[in-house]
PDB file of C-alpha atoms and ligand atoms in Angstrom:
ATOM      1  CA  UNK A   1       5.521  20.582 -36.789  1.00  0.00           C
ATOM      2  CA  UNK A   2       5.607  23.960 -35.315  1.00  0.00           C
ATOM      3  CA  UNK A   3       8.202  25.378 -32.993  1.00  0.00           C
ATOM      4  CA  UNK A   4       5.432  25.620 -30.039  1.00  0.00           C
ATOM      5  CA  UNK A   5       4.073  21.959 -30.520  1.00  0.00           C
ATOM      6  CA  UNK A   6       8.012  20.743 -30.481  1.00  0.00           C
ATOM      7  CA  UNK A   7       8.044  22.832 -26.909  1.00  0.00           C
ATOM      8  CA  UNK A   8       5.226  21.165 -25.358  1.00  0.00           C
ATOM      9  CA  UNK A   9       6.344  17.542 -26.868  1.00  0.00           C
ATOM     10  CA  UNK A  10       9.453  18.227 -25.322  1.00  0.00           C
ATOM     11  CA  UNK A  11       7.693  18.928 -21.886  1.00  0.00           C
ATOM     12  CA  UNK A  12       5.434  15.716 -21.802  1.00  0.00           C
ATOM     13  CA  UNK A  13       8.599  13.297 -22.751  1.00  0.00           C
ATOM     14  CA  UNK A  14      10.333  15.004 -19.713  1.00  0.00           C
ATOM     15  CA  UNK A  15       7.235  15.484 -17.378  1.00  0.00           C
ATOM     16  CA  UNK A  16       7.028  11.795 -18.321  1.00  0.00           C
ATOM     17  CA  UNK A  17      10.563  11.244 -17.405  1.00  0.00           C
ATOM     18  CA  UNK A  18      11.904   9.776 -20.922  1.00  0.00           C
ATOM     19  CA  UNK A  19      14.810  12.411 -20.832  1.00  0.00           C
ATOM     20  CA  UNK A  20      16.235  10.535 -23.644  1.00  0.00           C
ATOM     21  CA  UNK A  21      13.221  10.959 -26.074  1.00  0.00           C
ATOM     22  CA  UNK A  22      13.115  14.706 -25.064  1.00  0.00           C
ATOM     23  CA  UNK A  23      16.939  14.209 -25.669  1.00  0.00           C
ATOM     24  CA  UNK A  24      16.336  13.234 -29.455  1.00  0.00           C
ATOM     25  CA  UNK A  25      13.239  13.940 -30.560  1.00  0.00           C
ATOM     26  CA  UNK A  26      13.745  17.192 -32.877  1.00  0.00           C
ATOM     27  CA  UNK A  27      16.446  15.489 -34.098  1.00  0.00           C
ATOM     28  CA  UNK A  28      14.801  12.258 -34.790  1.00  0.00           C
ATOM     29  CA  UNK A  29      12.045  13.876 -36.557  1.00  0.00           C
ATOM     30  CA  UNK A  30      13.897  15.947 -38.675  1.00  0.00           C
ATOM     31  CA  UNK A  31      15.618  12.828 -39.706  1.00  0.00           C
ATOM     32  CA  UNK A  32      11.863  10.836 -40.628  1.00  0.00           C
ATOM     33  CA  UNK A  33      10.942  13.839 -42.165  1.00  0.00           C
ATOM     34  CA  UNK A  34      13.742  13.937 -44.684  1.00  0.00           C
ATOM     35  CA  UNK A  35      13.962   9.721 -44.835  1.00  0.00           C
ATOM     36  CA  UNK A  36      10.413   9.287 -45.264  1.00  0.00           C
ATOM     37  CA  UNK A  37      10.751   7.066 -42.142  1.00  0.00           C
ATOM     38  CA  UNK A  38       7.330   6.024 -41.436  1.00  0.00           C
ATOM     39  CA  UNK A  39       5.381   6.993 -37.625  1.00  0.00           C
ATOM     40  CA  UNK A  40       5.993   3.759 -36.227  1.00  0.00           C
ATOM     41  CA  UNK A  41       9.322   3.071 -37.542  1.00  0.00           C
ATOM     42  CA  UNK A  42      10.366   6.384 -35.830  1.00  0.00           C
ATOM     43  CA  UNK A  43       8.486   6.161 -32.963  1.00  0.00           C
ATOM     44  CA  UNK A  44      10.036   2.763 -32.500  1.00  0.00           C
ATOM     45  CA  UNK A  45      13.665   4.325 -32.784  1.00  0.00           C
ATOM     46  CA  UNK A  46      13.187   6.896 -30.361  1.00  0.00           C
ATOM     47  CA  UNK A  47      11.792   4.195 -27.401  1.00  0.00           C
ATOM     48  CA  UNK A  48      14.799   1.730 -28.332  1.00  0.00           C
ATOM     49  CA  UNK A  49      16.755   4.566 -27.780  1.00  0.00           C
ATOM     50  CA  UNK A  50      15.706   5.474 -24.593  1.00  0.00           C
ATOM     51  CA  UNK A  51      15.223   1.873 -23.247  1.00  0.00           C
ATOM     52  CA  UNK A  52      19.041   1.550 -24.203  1.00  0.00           C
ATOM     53  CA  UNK A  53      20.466   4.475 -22.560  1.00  0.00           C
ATOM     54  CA  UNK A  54      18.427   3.690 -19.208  1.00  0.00           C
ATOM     55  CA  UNK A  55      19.871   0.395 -18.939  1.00  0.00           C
ATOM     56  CA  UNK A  56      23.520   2.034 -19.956  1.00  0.00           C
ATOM     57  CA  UNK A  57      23.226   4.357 -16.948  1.00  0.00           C
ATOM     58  CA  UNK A  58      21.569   1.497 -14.570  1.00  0.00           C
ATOM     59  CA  UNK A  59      24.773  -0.453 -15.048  1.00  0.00           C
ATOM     60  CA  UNK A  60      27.272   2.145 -14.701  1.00  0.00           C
ATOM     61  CA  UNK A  61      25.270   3.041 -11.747  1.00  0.00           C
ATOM     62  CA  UNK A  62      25.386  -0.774  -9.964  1.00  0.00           C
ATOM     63  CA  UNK A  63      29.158  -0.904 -10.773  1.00  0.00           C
ATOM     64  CA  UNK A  64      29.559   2.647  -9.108  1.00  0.00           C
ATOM     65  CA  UNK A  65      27.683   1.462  -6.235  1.00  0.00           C
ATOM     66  CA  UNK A  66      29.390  -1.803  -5.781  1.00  0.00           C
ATOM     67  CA  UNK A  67      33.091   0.272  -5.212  1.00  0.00           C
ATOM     68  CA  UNK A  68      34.925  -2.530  -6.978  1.00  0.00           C
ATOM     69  CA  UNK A  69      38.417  -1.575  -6.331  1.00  0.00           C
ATOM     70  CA  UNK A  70      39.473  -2.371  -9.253  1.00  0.00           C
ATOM     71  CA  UNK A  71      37.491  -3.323 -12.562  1.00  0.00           C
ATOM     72  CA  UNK A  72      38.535  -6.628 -13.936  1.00  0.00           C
ATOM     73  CA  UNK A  73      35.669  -7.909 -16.048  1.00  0.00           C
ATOM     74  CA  UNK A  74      35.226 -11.622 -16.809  1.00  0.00           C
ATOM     75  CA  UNK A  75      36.831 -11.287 -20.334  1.00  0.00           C
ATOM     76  CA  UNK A  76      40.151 -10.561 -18.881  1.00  0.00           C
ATOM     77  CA  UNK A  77      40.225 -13.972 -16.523  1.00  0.00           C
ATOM     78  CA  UNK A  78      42.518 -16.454 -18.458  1.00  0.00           C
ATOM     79  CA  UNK A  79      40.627 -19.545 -17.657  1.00  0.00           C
ATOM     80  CA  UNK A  80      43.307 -21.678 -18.806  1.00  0.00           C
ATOM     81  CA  UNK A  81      45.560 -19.871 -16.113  1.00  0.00           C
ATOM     82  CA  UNK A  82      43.850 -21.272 -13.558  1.00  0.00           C
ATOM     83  CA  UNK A  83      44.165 -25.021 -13.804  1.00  0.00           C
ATOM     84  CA  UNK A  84      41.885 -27.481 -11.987  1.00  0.00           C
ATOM     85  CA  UNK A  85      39.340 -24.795 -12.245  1.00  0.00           C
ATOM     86  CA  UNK A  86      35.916 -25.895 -12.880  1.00  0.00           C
ATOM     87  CA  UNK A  87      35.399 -24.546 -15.774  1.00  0.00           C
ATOM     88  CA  UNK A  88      31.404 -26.059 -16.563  1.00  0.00           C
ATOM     89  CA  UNK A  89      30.628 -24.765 -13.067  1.00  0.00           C
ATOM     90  CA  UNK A  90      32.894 -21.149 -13.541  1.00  0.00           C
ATOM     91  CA  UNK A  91      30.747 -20.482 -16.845  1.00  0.00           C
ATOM     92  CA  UNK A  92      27.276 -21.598 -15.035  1.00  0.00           C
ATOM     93  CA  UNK A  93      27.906 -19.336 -12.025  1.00  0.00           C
ATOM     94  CA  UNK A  94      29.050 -16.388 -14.118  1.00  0.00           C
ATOM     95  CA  UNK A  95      25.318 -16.378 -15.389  1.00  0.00           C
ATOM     96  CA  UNK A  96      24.052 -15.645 -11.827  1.00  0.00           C
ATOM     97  CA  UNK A  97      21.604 -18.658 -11.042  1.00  0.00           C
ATOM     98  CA  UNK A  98      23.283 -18.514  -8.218  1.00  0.00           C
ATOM     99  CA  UNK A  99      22.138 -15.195  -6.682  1.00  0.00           C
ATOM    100  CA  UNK A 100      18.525 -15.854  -7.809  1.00  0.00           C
ATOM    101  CA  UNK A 101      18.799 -18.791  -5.418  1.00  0.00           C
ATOM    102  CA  UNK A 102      20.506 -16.956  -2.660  1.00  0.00           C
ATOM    103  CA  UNK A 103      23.544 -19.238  -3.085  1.00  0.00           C
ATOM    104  CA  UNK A 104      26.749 -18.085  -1.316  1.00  0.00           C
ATOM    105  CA  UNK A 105      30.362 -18.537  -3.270  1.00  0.00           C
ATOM    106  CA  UNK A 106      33.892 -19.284  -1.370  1.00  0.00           C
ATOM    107  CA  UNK A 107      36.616 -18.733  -3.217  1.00  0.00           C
ATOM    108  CA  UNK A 108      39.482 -20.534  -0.676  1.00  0.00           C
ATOM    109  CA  UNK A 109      43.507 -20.191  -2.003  1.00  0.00           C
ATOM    110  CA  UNK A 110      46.263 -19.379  -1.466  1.00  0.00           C
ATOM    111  CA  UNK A 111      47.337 -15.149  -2.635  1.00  0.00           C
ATOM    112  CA  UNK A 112      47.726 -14.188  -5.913  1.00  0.00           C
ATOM    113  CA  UNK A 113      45.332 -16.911  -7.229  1.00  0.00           C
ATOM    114  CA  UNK A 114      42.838 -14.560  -8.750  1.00  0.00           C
ATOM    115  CA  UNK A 115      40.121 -15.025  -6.290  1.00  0.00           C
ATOM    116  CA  UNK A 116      39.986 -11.169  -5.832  1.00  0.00           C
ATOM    117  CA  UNK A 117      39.745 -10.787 -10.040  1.00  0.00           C
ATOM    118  CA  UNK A 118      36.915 -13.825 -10.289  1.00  0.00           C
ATOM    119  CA  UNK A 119      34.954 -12.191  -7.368  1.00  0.00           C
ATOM    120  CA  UNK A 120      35.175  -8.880  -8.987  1.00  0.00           C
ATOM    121  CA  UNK A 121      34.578 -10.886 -12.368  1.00  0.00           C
ATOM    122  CA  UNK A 122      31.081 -12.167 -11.333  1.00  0.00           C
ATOM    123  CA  UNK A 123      30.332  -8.865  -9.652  1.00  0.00           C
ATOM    124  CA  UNK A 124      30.345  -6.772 -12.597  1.00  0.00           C
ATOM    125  CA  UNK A 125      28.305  -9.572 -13.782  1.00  0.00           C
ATOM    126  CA  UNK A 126      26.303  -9.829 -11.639  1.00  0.00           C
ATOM    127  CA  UNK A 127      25.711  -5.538 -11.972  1.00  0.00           C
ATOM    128  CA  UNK A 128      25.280  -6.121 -15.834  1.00  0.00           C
ATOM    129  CA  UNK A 129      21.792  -8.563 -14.461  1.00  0.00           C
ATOM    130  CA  UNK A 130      20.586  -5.395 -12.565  1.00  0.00           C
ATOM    131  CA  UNK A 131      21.481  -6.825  -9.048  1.00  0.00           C
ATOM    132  CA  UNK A 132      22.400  -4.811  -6.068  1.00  0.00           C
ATOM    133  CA  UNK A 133      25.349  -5.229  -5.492  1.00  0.00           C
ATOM    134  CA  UNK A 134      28.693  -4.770  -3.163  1.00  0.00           C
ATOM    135  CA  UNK A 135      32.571  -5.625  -2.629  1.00  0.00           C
ATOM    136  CA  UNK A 136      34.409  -4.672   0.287  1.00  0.00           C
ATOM    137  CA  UNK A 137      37.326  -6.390   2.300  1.00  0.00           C
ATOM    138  CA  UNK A 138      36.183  -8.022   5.695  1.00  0.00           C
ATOM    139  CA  UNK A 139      38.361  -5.418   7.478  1.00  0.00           C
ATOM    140  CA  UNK A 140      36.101  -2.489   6.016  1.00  0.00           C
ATOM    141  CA  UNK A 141      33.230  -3.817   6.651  1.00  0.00           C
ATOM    142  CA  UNK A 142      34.634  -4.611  10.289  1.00  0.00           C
ATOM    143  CA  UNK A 143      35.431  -0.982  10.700  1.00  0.00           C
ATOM    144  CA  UNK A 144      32.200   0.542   8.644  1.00  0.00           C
ATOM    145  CA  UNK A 145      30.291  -1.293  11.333  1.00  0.00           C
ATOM    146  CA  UNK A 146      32.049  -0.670  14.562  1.00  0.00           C
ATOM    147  CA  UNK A 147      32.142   3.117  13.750  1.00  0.00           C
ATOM    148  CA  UNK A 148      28.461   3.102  12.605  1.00  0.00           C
ATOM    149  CA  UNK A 149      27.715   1.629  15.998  1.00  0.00           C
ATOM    150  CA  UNK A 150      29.445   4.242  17.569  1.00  0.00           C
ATOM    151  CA  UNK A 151      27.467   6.916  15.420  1.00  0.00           C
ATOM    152  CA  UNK A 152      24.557   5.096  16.762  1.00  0.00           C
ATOM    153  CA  UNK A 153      23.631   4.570  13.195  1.00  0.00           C
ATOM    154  CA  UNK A 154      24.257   0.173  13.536  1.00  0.00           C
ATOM    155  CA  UNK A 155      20.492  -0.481  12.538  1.00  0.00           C
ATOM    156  CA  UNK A 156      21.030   1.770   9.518  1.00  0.00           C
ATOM    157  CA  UNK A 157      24.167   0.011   7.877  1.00  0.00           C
ATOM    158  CA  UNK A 158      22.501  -3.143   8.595  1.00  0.00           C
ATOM    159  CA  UNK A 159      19.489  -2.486   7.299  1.00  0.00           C
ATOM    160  CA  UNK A 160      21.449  -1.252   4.359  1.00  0.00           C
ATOM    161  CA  UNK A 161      23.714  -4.493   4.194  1.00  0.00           C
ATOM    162  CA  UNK A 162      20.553  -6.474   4.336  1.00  0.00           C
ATOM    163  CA  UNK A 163      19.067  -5.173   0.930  1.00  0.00           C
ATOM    164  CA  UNK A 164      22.013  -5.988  -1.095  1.00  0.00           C
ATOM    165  CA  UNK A 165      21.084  -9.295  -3.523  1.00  0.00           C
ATOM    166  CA  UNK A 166      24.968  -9.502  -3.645  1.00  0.00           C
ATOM    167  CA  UNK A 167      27.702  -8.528  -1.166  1.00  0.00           C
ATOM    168  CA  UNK A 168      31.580  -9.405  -1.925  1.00  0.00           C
ATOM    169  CA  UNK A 169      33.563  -9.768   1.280  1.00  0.00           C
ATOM    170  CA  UNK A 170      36.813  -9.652  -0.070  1.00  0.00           C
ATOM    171  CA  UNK A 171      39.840 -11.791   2.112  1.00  0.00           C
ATOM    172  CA  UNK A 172      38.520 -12.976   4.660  1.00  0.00           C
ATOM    173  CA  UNK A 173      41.283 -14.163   7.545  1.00  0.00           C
ATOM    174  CA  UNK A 174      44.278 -11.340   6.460  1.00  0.00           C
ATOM    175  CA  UNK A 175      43.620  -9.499   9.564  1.00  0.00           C
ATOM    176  CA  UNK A 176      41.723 -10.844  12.689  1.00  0.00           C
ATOM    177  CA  UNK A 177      38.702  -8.709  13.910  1.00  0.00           C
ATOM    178  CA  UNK A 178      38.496  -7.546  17.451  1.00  0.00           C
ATOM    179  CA  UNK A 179      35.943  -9.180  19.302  1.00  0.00           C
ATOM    180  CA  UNK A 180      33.251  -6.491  18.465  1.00  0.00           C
ATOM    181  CA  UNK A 181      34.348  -6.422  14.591  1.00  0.00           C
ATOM    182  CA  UNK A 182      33.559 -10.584  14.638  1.00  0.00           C
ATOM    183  CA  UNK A 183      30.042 -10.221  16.179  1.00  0.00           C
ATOM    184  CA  UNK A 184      29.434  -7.546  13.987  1.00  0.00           C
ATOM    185  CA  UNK A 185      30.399  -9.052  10.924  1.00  0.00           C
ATOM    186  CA  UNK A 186      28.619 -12.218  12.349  1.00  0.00           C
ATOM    187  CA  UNK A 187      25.403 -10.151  12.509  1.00  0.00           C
ATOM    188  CA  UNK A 188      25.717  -9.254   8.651  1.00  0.00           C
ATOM    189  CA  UNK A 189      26.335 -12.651   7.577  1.00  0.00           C
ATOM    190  CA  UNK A 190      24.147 -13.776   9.553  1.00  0.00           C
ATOM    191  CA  UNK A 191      21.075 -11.906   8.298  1.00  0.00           C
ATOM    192  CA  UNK A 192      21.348 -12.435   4.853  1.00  0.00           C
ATOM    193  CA  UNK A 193      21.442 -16.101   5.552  1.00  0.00           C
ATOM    194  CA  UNK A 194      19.197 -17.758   2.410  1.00  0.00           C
ATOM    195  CA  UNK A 195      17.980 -13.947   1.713  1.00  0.00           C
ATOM    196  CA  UNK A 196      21.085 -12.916  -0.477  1.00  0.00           C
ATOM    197  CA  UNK A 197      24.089 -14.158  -1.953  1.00  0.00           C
ATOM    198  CA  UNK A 198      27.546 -13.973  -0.425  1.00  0.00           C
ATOM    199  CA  UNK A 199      31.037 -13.999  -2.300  1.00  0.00           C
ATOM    200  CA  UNK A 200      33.958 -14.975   0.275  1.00  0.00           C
ATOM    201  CA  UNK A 201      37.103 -14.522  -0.827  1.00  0.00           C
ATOM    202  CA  UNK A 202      39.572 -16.231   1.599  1.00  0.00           C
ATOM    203  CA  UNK A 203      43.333 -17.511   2.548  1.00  0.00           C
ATOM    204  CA  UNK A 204      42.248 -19.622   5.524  1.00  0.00           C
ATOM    205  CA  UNK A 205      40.969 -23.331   5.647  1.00  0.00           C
ATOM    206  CA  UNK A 206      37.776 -23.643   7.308  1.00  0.00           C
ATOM    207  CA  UNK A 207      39.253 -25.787  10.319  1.00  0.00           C
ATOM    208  CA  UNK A 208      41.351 -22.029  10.970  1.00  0.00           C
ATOM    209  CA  UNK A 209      38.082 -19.222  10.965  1.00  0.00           C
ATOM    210  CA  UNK A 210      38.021 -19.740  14.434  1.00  0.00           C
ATOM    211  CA  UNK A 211      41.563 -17.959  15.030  1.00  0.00           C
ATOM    212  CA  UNK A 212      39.854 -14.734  12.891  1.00  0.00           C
ATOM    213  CA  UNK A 213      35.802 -15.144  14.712  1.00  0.00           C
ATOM    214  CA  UNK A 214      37.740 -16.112  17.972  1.00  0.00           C
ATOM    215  CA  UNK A 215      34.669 -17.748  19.891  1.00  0.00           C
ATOM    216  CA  UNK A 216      34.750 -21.371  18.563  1.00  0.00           C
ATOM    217  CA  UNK A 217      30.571 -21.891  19.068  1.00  0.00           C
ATOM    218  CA  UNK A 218      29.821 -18.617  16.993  1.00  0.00           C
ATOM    219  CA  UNK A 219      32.510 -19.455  14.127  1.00  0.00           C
ATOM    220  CA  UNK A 220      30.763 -23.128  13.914  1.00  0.00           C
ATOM    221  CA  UNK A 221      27.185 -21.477  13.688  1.00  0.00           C
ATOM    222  CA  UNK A 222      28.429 -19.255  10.335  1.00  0.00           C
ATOM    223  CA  UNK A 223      30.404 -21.744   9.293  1.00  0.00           C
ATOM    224  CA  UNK A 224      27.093 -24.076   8.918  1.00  0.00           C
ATOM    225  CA  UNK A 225      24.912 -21.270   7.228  1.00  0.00           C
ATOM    226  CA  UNK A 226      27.772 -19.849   4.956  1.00  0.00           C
ATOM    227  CA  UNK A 227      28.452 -23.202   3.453  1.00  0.00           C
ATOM    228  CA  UNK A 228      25.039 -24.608   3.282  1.00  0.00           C
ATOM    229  CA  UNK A 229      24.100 -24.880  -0.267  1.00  0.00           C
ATOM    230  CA  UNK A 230      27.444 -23.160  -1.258  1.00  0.00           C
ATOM    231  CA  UNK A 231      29.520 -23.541  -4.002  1.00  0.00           C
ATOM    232  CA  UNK A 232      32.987 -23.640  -2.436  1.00  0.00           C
ATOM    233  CA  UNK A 233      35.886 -22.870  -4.885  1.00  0.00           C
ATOM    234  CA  UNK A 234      39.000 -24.085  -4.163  1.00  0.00           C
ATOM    235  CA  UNK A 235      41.736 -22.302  -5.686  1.00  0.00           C
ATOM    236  CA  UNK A 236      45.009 -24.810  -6.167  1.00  0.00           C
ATOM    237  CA  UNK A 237      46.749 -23.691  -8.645  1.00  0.00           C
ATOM    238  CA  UNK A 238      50.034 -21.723  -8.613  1.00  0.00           C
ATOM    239  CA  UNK A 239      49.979 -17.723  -8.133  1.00  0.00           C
ATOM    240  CA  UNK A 240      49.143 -16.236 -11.311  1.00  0.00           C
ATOM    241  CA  UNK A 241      51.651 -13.163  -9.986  1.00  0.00           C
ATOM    242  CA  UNK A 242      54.592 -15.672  -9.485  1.00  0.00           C
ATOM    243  CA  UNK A 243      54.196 -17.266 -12.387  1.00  0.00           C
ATOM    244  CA  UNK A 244      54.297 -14.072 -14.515  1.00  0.00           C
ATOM    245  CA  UNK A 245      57.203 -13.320 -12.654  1.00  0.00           C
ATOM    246  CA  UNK A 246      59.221 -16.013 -13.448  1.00  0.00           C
ATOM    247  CA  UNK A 247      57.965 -15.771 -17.000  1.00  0.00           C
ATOM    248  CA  UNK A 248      59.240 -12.245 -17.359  1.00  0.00           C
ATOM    249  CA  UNK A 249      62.374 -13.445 -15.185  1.00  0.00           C
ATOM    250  CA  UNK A 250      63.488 -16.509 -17.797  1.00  0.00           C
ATOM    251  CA  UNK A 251      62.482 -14.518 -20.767  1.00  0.00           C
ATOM    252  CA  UNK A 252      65.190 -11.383 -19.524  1.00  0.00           C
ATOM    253  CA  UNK A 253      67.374 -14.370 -19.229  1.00  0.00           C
ATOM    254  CA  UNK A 254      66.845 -15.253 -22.657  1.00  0.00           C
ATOM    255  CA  UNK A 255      67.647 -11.339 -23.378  1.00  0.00           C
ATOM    256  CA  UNK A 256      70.752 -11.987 -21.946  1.00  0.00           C
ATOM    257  CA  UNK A 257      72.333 -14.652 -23.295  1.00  0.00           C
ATOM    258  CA  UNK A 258      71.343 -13.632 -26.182  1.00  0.00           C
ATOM    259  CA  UNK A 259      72.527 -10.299 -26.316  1.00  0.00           C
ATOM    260  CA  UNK A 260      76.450 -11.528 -25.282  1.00  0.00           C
ATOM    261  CA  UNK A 261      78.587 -11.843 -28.081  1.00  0.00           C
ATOM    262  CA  UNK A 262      79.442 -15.586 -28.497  1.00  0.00           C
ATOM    263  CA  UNK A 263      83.450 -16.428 -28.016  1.00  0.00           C
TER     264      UNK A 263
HETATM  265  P1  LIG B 301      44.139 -13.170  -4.909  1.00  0.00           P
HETATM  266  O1  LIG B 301      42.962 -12.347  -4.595  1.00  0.00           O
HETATM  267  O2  LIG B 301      43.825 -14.638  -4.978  1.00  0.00           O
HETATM  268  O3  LIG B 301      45.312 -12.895  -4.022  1.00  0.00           O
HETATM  269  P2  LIG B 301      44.222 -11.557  -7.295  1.00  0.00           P
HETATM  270  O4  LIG B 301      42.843 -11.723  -7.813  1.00  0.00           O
HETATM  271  O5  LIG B 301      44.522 -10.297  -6.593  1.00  0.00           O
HETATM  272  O6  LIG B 301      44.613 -12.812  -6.373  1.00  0.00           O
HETATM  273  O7  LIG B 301      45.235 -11.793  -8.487  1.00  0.00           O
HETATM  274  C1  LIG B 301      46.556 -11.276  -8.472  1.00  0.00           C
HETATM  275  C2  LIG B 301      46.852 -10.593  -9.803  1.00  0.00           C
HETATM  276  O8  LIG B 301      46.899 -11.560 -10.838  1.00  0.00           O
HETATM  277  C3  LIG B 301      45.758  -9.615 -10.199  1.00  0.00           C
HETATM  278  O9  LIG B 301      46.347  -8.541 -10.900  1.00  0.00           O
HETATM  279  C4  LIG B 301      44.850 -10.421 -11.118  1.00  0.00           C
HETATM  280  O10 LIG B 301      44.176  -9.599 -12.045  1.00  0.00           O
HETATM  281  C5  LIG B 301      45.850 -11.343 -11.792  1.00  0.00           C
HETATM  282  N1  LIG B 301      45.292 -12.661 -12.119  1.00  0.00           N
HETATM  283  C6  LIG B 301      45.188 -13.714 -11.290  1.00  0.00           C
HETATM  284  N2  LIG B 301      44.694 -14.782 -11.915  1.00  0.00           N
HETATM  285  C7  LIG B 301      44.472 -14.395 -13.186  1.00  0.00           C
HETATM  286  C8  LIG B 301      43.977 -15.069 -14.368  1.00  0.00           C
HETATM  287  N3  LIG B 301      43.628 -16.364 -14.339  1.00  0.00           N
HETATM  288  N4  LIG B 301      43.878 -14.351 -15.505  1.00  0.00           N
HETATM  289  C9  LIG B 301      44.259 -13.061 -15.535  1.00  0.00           C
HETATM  290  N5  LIG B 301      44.755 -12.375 -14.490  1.00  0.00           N
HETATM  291  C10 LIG B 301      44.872 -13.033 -13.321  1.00  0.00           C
HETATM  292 MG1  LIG B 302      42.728 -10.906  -3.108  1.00  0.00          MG
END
């Protein structure tokens, strides 16, 4: 192939936006040139290729997106940590069905149960299916709203909010909204009502939202659309933090009698 044909194959891939072939091609074809890799075979190569890459950025973009705090993928959930957990129904909703059915999650428990780690868990899962997705703590999203309003730029962020297919409101009930933060966050919740998925991670019994949504009317209306056709997690085991405490704790115990000479 001559150097000007290589040019303008070059220009097409990238006037037809498959960077990645542009990317590869010389080199590719240098390759089926000295393999005796036949057209298809190399043609083939060079589409995997960029089919591959595109869905390698589309992920890292989602998980960007989302702002996880922190990335704790599924793998790194002990499972058998968490006992009384469902597993069957943990493994199911890791697969997403849920979000295809605009399904809401409520992880309820007591800190340092995980429920921060599985949200984020089935987030980056949840990325990894190609759906739009977000995590933020209710208090953000209290304060991202009550300034956009201020901004006049409310209709924006909600519209915003709206198009998610999965939005992560992470502890729920750690610090009470003001009155405007609650309607507000009220609004959100309210709107993606059997449109899109919710994750709830929370410290608060249901019978106690109305202390953190203050108006008892409101709290029972999202109360009755948050839960309806939810699957509601409760989180009863011990704190995975204390008990690696007290792990470490006995086993630098151990150390020590150990370490003294007997006598
Ligand atoms: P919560 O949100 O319920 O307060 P976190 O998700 O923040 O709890 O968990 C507290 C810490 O313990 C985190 O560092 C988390 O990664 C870890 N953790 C909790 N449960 C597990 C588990 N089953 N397997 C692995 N790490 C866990
Ligand atoms: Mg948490």
């Amino acid at each position: 192939m001559s150097e000007a044909t290589l040019v303008m194959l070059k220009n097409d891939l990238k006037a037809l936006k498959l960077s990645t072939m542009a990317k590869f091609v010389e080199e590719h074809l240098r390759q089926a040139m000295e393999k005796s890799i036949d057209y298809g075979e190399f043609l083939l190569e060079l589409t995997s290729l960029e089919l591959r890459i595109r869905a390698e950025n589309r992920l890292k973009r989602r998980i960007r997106e989302a702002k996880f705090p922190l990335l704790k993928p599924l793998e790194t959930f002990d499972i058998e940590a968490a006992s009384g957990l469902d597993v069957r129904l943990f493994r199911e909703l890791a697969r997403c069905g849920y979000i295809k059915e605009h399904r809401n999650i409520i992880f309820l428990g007591k800190s340092g149960t995980g429920k921060t780690h599985m949200a984020t868990a089935f987030g980056i899962e949840a990325c990894k299916n190609d759906f739009i997705t977000r995590f933020i703590t209710c208090y953000g999203l209290a304060n991202e709203l009550i300034e956009a309003r201020e901004d006049r730029e409310l209709q924006r962020l909600l519209k915003r909010y709206s198009r998610y297919d999965l939005l992560i409101l992470d502890e729920l009930g750690y610090v009470p909204f003001s009155k405007e933060g609650a309607e507000l966050i009220f609004q959100v919740l309210a709107e993606r009502h059997e449109r899109g998925s919710l994750i709830i991670t929370t410290n608060l019994g249901f019978a106690d939202w109305t202390k953190i949504f203050g108006d008892p009317i409101m709290t029972a209306a999202l109360l009755d659309r948050l839960t309806h056709r939810a699957h509601i997690i409760n989180c009863t085991w011990e704190s995975y933090r204390l008990k690696e405490t007290l792990k470490k704790r006995s086993l630098s115990q151990k150390e020590e009698v150990a370490e003294k000479p007997s006598g």
